[in-house]
PDB file of C-alpha atoms in Angstrom:
ATOM      1  CA  MET A   1       0.000   0.000   0.000  1.00 87.00           C
ATOM      2  CA  THR A   2       1.289   3.408  -0.931  1.00 97.00           C
ATOM      3  CA  ILE A   3       1.880   5.998   1.790  1.00 98.00           C
ATOM      4  CA  TYR A   4       1.803   9.665   0.850  1.00 98.00           C
ATOM      5  CA  ALA A   5       3.558  12.498   2.661  1.00 98.00           C
ATOM      6  CA  VAL A   6       2.827  16.212   2.363  1.00 99.00           C
ATOM      7  CA  GLY A   7       5.384  18.887   3.223  1.00 98.00           C
ATOM      8  CA  ASP A   8       4.926  22.059   5.261  1.00 98.00           C
ATOM      9  CA  ILE A   9       1.657  23.769   4.242  1.00 98.00           C
ATOM     10  CA  HIS A  10       1.951  27.058   6.177  1.00 98.00           C
ATOM     11  CA  GLY A  11      -1.575  28.363   5.710  1.00 98.00           C
ATOM     12  CA  GLN A  12      -1.703  27.757   1.960  1.00 98.00           C
ATOM     13  CA  LYS A  13      -5.123  26.127   1.632  1.00 98.00           C
ATOM     14  CA  SER A  14      -5.201  26.319  -2.163  1.00 98.00           C
ATOM     15  CA  PHE A  15      -1.873  24.465  -2.249  1.00 98.00           C
ATOM     16  CA  LEU A  16      -3.313  21.827   0.103  1.00 98.00           C
ATOM     17  CA  ASP A  17      -6.377  21.401  -2.102  1.00 98.00           C
ATOM     18  CA  ASP A  18      -4.110  20.893  -5.104  1.00 98.00           C
ATOM     19  CA  ALA A  19      -1.984  18.352  -3.212  1.00 98.00           C
ATOM     20  CA  LEU A  20      -5.051  16.353  -2.222  1.00 98.00           C
ATOM     21  CA  ALA A  21      -6.214  16.388  -5.840  1.00 97.00           C
ATOM     22  CA  ARG A  22      -2.846  14.984  -6.918  1.00 97.00           C
ATOM     23  CA  ILE A  23      -3.164  12.192  -4.355  1.00 98.00           C
ATOM     24  CA  ASP A  24      -6.684  11.358  -5.553  1.00 97.00           C
ATOM     25  CA  ALA A  25      -5.467  11.336  -9.153  1.00 96.00           C
ATOM     26  CA  ASP A  26      -2.780   8.827  -8.107  1.00 97.00           C
ATOM     27  CA  ASP A  27      -5.569   6.534  -6.836  1.00 96.00           C
ATOM     28  CA  GLY A  28      -4.578   7.335  -3.262  1.00 97.00           C
ATOM     29  CA  ARG A  29      -7.864   8.382  -1.710  1.00 95.00           C
ATOM     30  CA  ASP A  30      -7.992   5.335   0.566  1.00 96.00           C
ATOM     31  CA  SER A  31      -4.270   5.327   1.396  1.00 98.00           C
ATOM     32  CA  GLU A  32      -2.613   6.816   4.442  1.00 98.00           C
ATOM     33  CA  VAL A  33      -1.499  10.422   4.043  1.00 98.00           C
ATOM     34  CA  ILE A  34       1.040  11.779   6.526  1.00 99.00           C
ATOM     35  CA  PHE A  35       1.172  15.559   6.879  1.00 99.00           C
ATOM     36  CA  LEU A  36       4.567  16.686   8.178  1.00 99.00           C
ATOM     37  CA  GLY A  37       3.351  19.631  10.265  1.00 98.00           C
ATOM     38  CA  ASP A  38       3.543  23.421  10.114  1.00 98.00           C
ATOM     39  CA  PHE A  39      -0.056  23.809   9.044  1.00 98.00           C
ATOM     40  CA  THR A  40      -0.147  27.422  10.209  1.00 98.00           C
ATOM     41  CA  ASP A  41       1.576  30.814   9.772  1.00 98.00           C
ATOM     42  CA  ARG A  42       2.787  32.886   6.812  1.00 98.00           C
ATOM     43  CA  GLY A  43       0.133  31.809   4.288  1.00 98.00           C
ATOM     44  CA  PRO A  44      -3.285  33.510   4.201  1.00 98.00           C
ATOM     45  CA  ASP A  45      -5.620  30.725   5.349  1.00 98.00           C
ATOM     46  CA  SER A  46      -4.357  28.714   8.320  1.00 98.00           C
ATOM     47  CA  ARG A  47      -7.956  28.350   9.471  1.00 98.00           C
ATOM     48  CA  GLY A  48      -8.940  26.787   6.147  1.00 98.00           C
ATOM     49  CA  VAL A  49      -5.998  24.383   6.268  1.00 98.00           C
ATOM     50  CA  ILE A  50      -6.851  23.124   9.752  1.00 98.00           C
ATOM     51  CA  GLU A  51     -10.560  22.913   8.904  1.00 98.00           C
ATOM     52  CA  THR A  52      -9.758  20.777   5.853  1.00 98.00           C
ATOM     53  CA  LEU A  53      -7.630  18.410   7.931  1.00 98.00           C
ATOM     54  CA  VAL A  54     -10.181  18.200  10.739  1.00 98.00           C
ATOM     55  CA  ARG A  55     -13.021  17.447   8.320  1.00 98.00           C
ATOM     56  CA  GLY A  56     -10.953  14.821   6.537  1.00 98.00           C
ATOM     57  CA  GLN A  57     -10.189  13.006   9.771  1.00 98.00           C
ATOM     58  CA  GLN A  58     -13.825  13.255  10.848  1.00 98.00           C
ATOM     59  CA  ALA A  59     -14.849  11.712   7.511  1.00 98.00           C
ATOM     60  CA  GLY A  60     -12.625   8.716   8.175  1.00 97.00           C
ATOM     61  CA  ARG A  61      -9.725   9.604   5.881  1.00 97.00           C
ATOM     62  CA  ARG A  62      -6.480   7.902   6.900  1.00 98.00           C
ATOM     63  CA  TRP A  63      -4.752  11.185   7.610  1.00 98.00           C
ATOM     64  CA  THR A  64      -1.911  11.298  10.140  1.00 98.00           C
ATOM     65  CA  CYS A  65      -1.039  14.853  11.171  1.00 98.00           C
ATOM     66  CA  LEU A  66       2.317  15.567  12.817  1.00 99.00           C
ATOM     67  CA  LYS A  67       3.234  18.476  15.061  1.00 98.00           C
ATOM     68  CA  GLY A  68       5.367  21.260  13.626  1.00 98.00           C
ATOM     69  CA  ASN A  69       7.092  24.008  15.551  1.00 98.00           C
ATOM     70  CA  HIS A  70       4.685  26.626  14.160  1.00 98.00           C
ATOM     71  CA  ASP A  71       1.700  24.546  15.260  1.00 98.00           C
ATOM     72  CA  ARG A  72       3.127  24.373  18.776  1.00 98.00           C
ATOM     73  CA  MET A  73       3.704  28.129  18.843  1.00 98.00           C
ATOM     74  CA  PHE A  74       0.090  28.728  17.828  1.00 98.00           C
ATOM     75  CA  ARG A  75      -1.207  26.408  20.541  1.00 98.00           C
ATOM     76  CA  ASN A  76       1.112  27.964  23.144  1.00 98.00           C
ATOM     77  CA  PHE A  77      -0.305  31.365  22.255  1.00 98.00           C
ATOM     78  CA  LEU A  78      -3.860  30.093  22.657  1.00 98.00           C
ATOM     79  CA  THR A  79      -3.201  28.422  26.003  1.00 97.00           C
ATOM     80  CA  THR A  80      -0.687  30.750  27.687  1.00 96.00           C
ATOM     81  CA  SER A  81      -0.439  33.884  25.472  1.00 96.00           C
ATOM     82  CA  ASP A  82       3.280  33.091  25.132  1.00 96.00           C
ATOM     83  CA  ILE A  83       4.701  34.458  21.862  1.00 97.00           C
ATOM     84  CA  ARG A  84       8.336  33.411  22.340  1.00 96.00           C
ATOM     85  CA  ASP A  85      10.175  30.121  22.080  1.00 96.00           C
ATOM     86  CA  SER A  86      13.722  29.577  23.321  1.00 95.00           C
ATOM     87  CA  ASN A  87      14.480  27.605  20.152  1.00 97.00           C
ATOM     88  CA  ILE A  88      14.232  30.804  18.065  1.00 96.00           C
ATOM     89  CA  LYS A  89      17.821  32.021  18.220  1.00 92.00           C
ATOM     90  CA  SER A  90      16.941  35.454  16.826  1.00 94.00           C
ATOM     91  CA  GLY A  91      14.539  36.058  19.701  1.00 95.00           C
ATOM     92  CA  LEU A  92      11.750  37.047  17.310  1.00 97.00           C
ATOM     93  CA  PRO A  93       8.221  36.632  18.689  1.00 97.00           C
ATOM     94  CA  TRP A  94       5.653  34.383  16.987  1.00 98.00           C
ATOM     95  CA  THR A  95       3.709  37.519  16.066  1.00 96.00           C
ATOM     96  CA  ASP A  96       6.589  38.914  13.967  1.00 95.00           C
ATOM     97  CA  GLU A  97       5.721  38.924  10.252  1.00 92.00           C
ATOM     98  CA  ARG A  98       8.765  36.765   9.514  1.00 95.00           C
ATOM     99  CA  LEU A  99       7.295  33.957  11.618  1.00 97.00           C
ATOM    100  CA  GLY A 100       3.767  34.634  10.423  1.00 97.00           C
ATOM    101  CA  GLY A 101       1.668  34.251  13.539  1.00 98.00           C
ATOM    102  CA  ILE A 102      -0.289  37.405  12.774  1.00 97.00           C
ATOM    103  CA  THR A 103      -1.565  35.935   9.484  1.00 98.00           C
ATOM    104  CA  THR A 104      -2.826  32.913  11.385  1.00 98.00           C
ATOM    105  CA  LEU A 105      -4.750  35.112  13.821  1.00 98.00           C
ATOM    106  CA  GLN A 106      -6.155  37.190  10.969  1.00 98.00           C
ATOM    107  CA  SER A 107      -7.431  34.040   9.243  1.00 98.00           C
ATOM    108  CA  TYR A 108      -9.642  33.485  12.304  1.00 98.00           C
ATOM    109  CA  GLY A 109     -10.860  37.087  12.331  1.00 98.00           C
ATOM    110  CA  VAL A 110      -8.767  38.208  15.298  1.00 98.00           C
ATOM    111  CA  SER A 111      -8.139  41.965  15.490  1.00 96.00           C
ATOM    112  CA  THR A 112      -4.385  42.496  15.164  1.00 96.00           C
ATOM    113  CA  GLY A 113      -3.951  46.191  14.398  1.00 88.00           C
ATOM    114  CA  PRO A 114      -2.116  48.813  16.443  1.00 87.00           C
ATOM    115  CA  GLY A 115      -3.327  49.060  20.010  1.00 86.00           C
ATOM    116  CA  HIS A 116      -4.239  45.374  20.329  1.00 92.00           C
ATOM    117  CA  SER A 117      -2.154  43.845  23.095  1.00 95.00           C
ATOM    118  CA  VAL A 118      -0.976  40.242  23.046  1.00 96.00           C
ATOM    119  CA  ARG A 119      -3.354  39.423  25.884  1.00 96.00           C
ATOM    120  CA  ALA A 120      -6.297  41.020  24.064  1.00 97.00           C
ATOM    121  CA  MET A 121      -5.491  39.085  20.899  1.00 97.00           C
ATOM    122  CA  GLN A 122      -5.257  35.873  22.881  1.00 97.00           C
ATOM    123  CA  ARG A 123      -8.656  36.390  24.523  1.00 97.00           C
ATOM    124  CA  GLU A 124     -10.225  37.079  21.137  1.00 98.00           C
ATOM    125  CA  ALA A 125      -8.493  34.065  19.582  1.00 98.00           C
ATOM    126  CA  GLN A 126      -9.704  31.772  22.348  1.00 98.00           C
ATOM    127  CA  ALA A 127     -13.248  32.798  21.455  1.00 98.00           C
ATOM    128  CA  LEU A 128     -12.826  32.604  17.681  1.00 98.00           C
ATOM    129  CA  VAL A 129     -10.703  29.473  17.179  1.00 98.00           C
ATOM    130  CA  PRO A 130     -13.167  26.530  17.152  1.00 98.00           C
ATOM    131  CA  ALA A 131     -12.797  23.883  19.834  1.00 98.00           C
ATOM    132  CA  THR A 132     -12.232  21.283  17.115  1.00 98.00           C
ATOM    133  CA  HIS A 133      -9.206  23.254  15.907  1.00 98.00           C
ATOM    134  CA  GLN A 134      -7.820  23.633  19.414  1.00 98.00           C
ATOM    135  CA  ASP A 135      -8.278  19.891  19.992  1.00 98.00           C
ATOM    136  CA  PHE A 136      -6.552  19.189  16.672  1.00 98.00           C
ATOM    137  CA  LEU A 137      -3.512  21.224  17.748  1.00 98.00           C
ATOM    138  CA  ALA A 138      -3.456  19.536  21.153  1.00 98.00           C
ATOM    139  CA  ASN A 139      -3.438  16.007  19.738  1.00 98.00           C
ATOM    140  CA  LEU A 140      -0.885  16.149  16.928  1.00 98.00           C
ATOM    141  CA  SER A 141       1.557  13.235  16.796  1.00 98.00           C
ATOM    142  CA  LEU A 142       5.301  13.770  17.062  1.00 98.00           C
ATOM    143  CA  TYR A 143       6.265  11.113  14.516  1.00 98.00           C
ATOM    144  CA  ALA A 144       4.993   8.183  12.481  1.00 98.00           C
ATOM    145  CA  GLU A 145       7.167   5.090  12.053  1.00 98.00           C
ATOM    146  CA  ARG A 146       6.232   3.146   8.933  1.00 98.00           C
ATOM    147  CA  GLY A 147       8.573   0.290   8.025  1.00 96.00           C
ATOM    148  CA  ARG A 148      11.837   1.652   6.639  1.00 96.00           C
ATOM    149  CA  TYR A 149      10.637   5.257   6.921  1.00 98.00           C
ATOM    150  CA  LEU A 150      10.297   7.590   9.899  1.00 98.00           C
ATOM    151  CA  PHE A 151       8.077  10.611   9.267  1.00 98.00           C
ATOM    152  CA  VAL A 152       8.716  13.607  11.531  1.00 99.00           C
ATOM    153  CA  HIS A 153       8.505  17.372  11.258  1.00 99.00           C
ATOM    154  CA  ALA A 154      12.116  18.518  11.717  1.00 98.00           C
ATOM    155  CA  GLY A 155      14.285  15.433  12.177  1.00 98.00           C
ATOM    156  CA  ILE A 156      15.941  13.410  14.910  1.00 98.00           C
ATOM    157  CA  ARG A 157      18.969  13.645  17.184  1.00 98.00           C
ATOM    158  CA  PRO A 158      21.432  11.267  15.444  1.00 98.00           C
ATOM    159  CA  GLY A 159      22.465   8.241  17.486  1.00 96.00           C
ATOM    160  CA  LEU A 160      19.551   8.377  19.942  1.00 97.00           C
ATOM    161  CA  ALA A 161      16.905   5.671  20.138  1.00 97.00           C
ATOM    162  CA  LEU A 162      13.449   6.782  19.089  1.00 97.00           C
ATOM    163  CA  ALA A 163      12.169   6.422  22.653  1.00 97.00           C
ATOM    164  CA  ASP A 164      14.851   8.857  23.830  1.00 98.00           C
ATOM    165  CA  GLN A 165      14.120  11.608  21.289  1.00 98.00           C
ATOM    166  CA  VAL A 166      12.691  14.802  22.774  1.00 98.00           C
ATOM    167  CA  GLU A 167       9.967  17.024  21.346  1.00 98.00           C
ATOM    168  CA  ASP A 168      12.195  20.076  20.893  1.00 98.00           C
ATOM    169  CA  ASP A 169      14.443  18.100  18.553  1.00 98.00           C
ATOM    170  CA  LEU A 170      11.619  16.391  16.684  1.00 98.00           C
ATOM    171  CA  ILE A 171      10.000  19.719  15.795  1.00 98.00           C
ATOM    172  CA  TRP A 172      12.970  22.137  15.796  1.00 98.00           C
ATOM    173  CA  ILE A 173      16.271  20.386  15.030  1.00 98.00           C
ATOM    174  CA  ARG A 174      18.522  21.335  12.158  1.00 98.00           C
ATOM    175  CA  ASP A 175      22.180  20.539  12.914  1.00 97.00           C
ATOM    176  CA  PRO A 176      23.521  17.990  13.697  1.00 98.00           C
ATOM    177  CA  PHE A 177      20.694  16.187  11.889  1.00 98.00           C
ATOM    178  CA  LEU A 178      21.044  18.028   8.576  1.00 98.00           C
ATOM    179  CA  THR A 179      24.818  17.620   8.460  1.00 98.00           C
ATOM    180  CA  SER A 180      24.893  13.940   9.421  1.00 98.00           C
ATOM    181  CA  LEU A 181      25.862  11.629   6.572  1.00 96.00           C
ATOM    182  CA  ASP A 182      25.577   8.432   8.606  1.00 97.00           C
ATOM    183  CA  PRO A 183      22.672   6.050   8.004  1.00 97.00           C
ATOM    184  CA  HIS A 184      19.813   6.187  10.495  1.00 98.00           C
ATOM    185  CA  PRO A 185      17.661   3.185  11.469  1.00 98.00           C
ATOM    186  CA  TRP A 186      15.180   4.532   8.890  1.00 98.00           C
ATOM    187  CA  ILE A 187      15.140   6.955   6.020  1.00 98.00           C
ATOM    188  CA  VAL A 188      13.869  10.046   7.843  1.00 98.00           C
ATOM    189  CA  VAL A 189      11.179  11.958   5.944  1.00 98.00           C
ATOM    190  CA  HIS A 190      10.884  15.516   7.245  1.00 99.00           C
ATOM    191  CA  GLY A 191      10.059  19.144   6.558  1.00 98.00           C
ATOM    192  CA  HIS A 192      10.979  22.254   8.604  1.00 98.00           C
ATOM    193  CA  THR A 193      14.059  23.263   6.592  1.00 98.00           C
ATOM    194  CA  ALA A 194      12.785  24.935   3.436  1.00 98.00           C
ATOM    195  CA  LEU A 195      14.528  24.150   0.158  1.00 98.00           C
ATOM    196  CA  LYS A 196      13.664  25.210  -3.377  1.00 97.00           C
ATOM    197  CA  THR A 197      12.518  21.678  -4.158  1.00 97.00           C
ATOM    198  CA  ALA A 198      12.046  18.379  -2.338  1.00 98.00           C
ATOM    199  CA  THR A 199      15.386  16.591  -2.034  1.00 98.00           C
ATOM    200  CA  HIS A 200      16.500  13.019  -1.249  1.00 98.00           C
ATOM    201  CA  PHE A 201      19.801  12.998   0.666  1.00 98.00           C
ATOM    202  CA  GLY A 202      20.120   9.228   1.041  1.00 98.00           C
ATOM    203  CA  ASN A 203      19.602   8.992   4.781  1.00 98.00           C
ATOM    204  CA  ARG A 204      16.798  11.566   4.810  1.00 98.00           C
ATOM    205  CA  ILE A 205      14.243  13.207   2.524  1.00 98.00           C
ATOM    206  CA  ASP A 206      13.323  16.883   2.929  1.00 98.00           C
ATOM    207  CA  LEU A 207       9.818  17.637   1.628  1.00 98.00           C
ATOM    208  CA  ASP A 208       9.642  21.290   2.716  1.00 98.00           C
ATOM    209  CA  SER A 209       9.832  23.077  -0.626  1.00 98.00           C
ATOM    210  CA  GLY A 210       8.870  26.487   0.756  1.00 98.00           C
ATOM    211  CA  ALA A 211       5.082  26.683   0.426  1.00 98.00           C
ATOM    212  CA  GLY A 212       5.135  29.272   3.194  1.00 97.00           C
ATOM    213  CA  TYR A 213       7.075  31.523   0.832  1.00 97.00           C
ATOM    214  CA  GLY A 214       4.783  30.863  -2.127  1.00 97.00           C
ATOM    215  CA  ARG A 215       6.705  27.973  -3.681  1.00 98.00           C
ATOM    216  CA  PRO A 216       4.935  24.716  -4.671  1.00 97.00           C
ATOM    217  CA  LEU A 217       3.836  22.291  -1.947  1.00 98.00           C
ATOM    218  CA  SER A 218       5.588  18.932  -2.277  1.00 98.00           C
ATOM    219  CA  VAL A 219       3.796  15.584  -2.090  1.00 98.00           C
ATOM    220  CA  ALA A 220       5.634  12.272  -2.201  1.00 98.00           C
ATOM    221  CA  ALA A 221       4.458   8.688  -2.647  1.00 98.00           C
ATOM    222  CA  PHE A 222       6.266   5.821  -0.907  1.00 98.00           C
ATOM    223  CA  ASP A 223       5.706   2.235  -2.024  1.00 96.00           C
ATOM    224  CA  GLY A 224       7.561  -0.928  -2.939  1.00 91.00           C
ATOM    225  CA  ASP A 225       8.865   0.667  -6.124  1.00 89.00           C
ATOM    226  CA  GLY A 226      10.566   3.573  -4.361  1.00 95.00           C
ATOM    227  CA  VAL A 227       9.870   7.243  -3.705  1.00 98.00           C
ATOM    228  CA  PHE A 228       8.088   9.497  -6.176  1.00 98.00           C
ATOM    229  CA  LEU A 229       7.081  13.150  -6.263  1.00 98.00           C
ATOM    230  CA  LEU A 230       3.509  13.749  -7.373  1.00 98.00           C
ATOM    231  CA  THR A 231       3.405  16.456 -10.008  1.00 94.00           C
ATOM    232  CA  GLU A 232       0.793  17.719 -12.430  1.00 90.00           C
ATOM    233  CA  ARG A 233       2.296  15.258 -14.918  1.00 91.00           C
ATOM    234  CA  GLY A 234       2.040  12.326 -12.489  1.00 94.00           C
ATOM    235  CA  ARG A 235       4.779  10.469 -10.618  1.00 97.00           C
ATOM    236  CA  GLU A 236       8.425  11.447 -10.941  1.00 98.00           C
ATOM    237  CA  PRO A 237      11.145   9.398  -9.206  1.00 98.00           C
ATOM    238  CA  LEU A 238      12.855  11.064  -6.239  1.00 98.00           C
ATOM    239  CA  ARG A 239      16.324   9.551  -5.945  1.00 96.00           C
ATOM    240  CA  PRO A 240      19.339  10.379  -3.769  1.00 96.00           C
TER     241      PRO A 240
END
């Protein structure tokens, strides 16, 4: 059975709709689809993205949704009004336009103009973000192990057993994961680090092709014949 994986969506609902159409065209409607996280921020319709995923799961689609660092920042804002994360080395708050939290709030109708304090925006967001969306954010998985592949948002700490991996690494790590050339127990399929196109590095596959910056959203199919990108022309092999 083919497994499909979708890279970082970042509020781009039209890109998500197109990706789902490509999966359906590949006869994958009944297959498992693993979404690699970062459903929110930067793009214009984070609400629409989450609503699509919630409705799909409610309809019985085999959709596994993983937690991304942006999804955690959104939930932290909703639950604690915290807009900072120690993993952001620049110190930028989630509400900075470069991180895109404001666009997420605006997609829910939250007032974000001058004079609106963080606490006021949080109170309004708590009222406007549906309970089903808040539950969705609270129950995202950290990884999905499927045979020879491990699907995760950012990556893993090389050399550590899966049971010993910590959430901060699974949703935030770059180095030493990105620079490691050693084989892992699986081929790690991840997003988080945006490239111009999906790339197979041998020991890992990066499917974040920069949808948050307006570039195409990558979808890959994994089956006994290998790894393929789904394009408008159909399957194209993705090789190291």
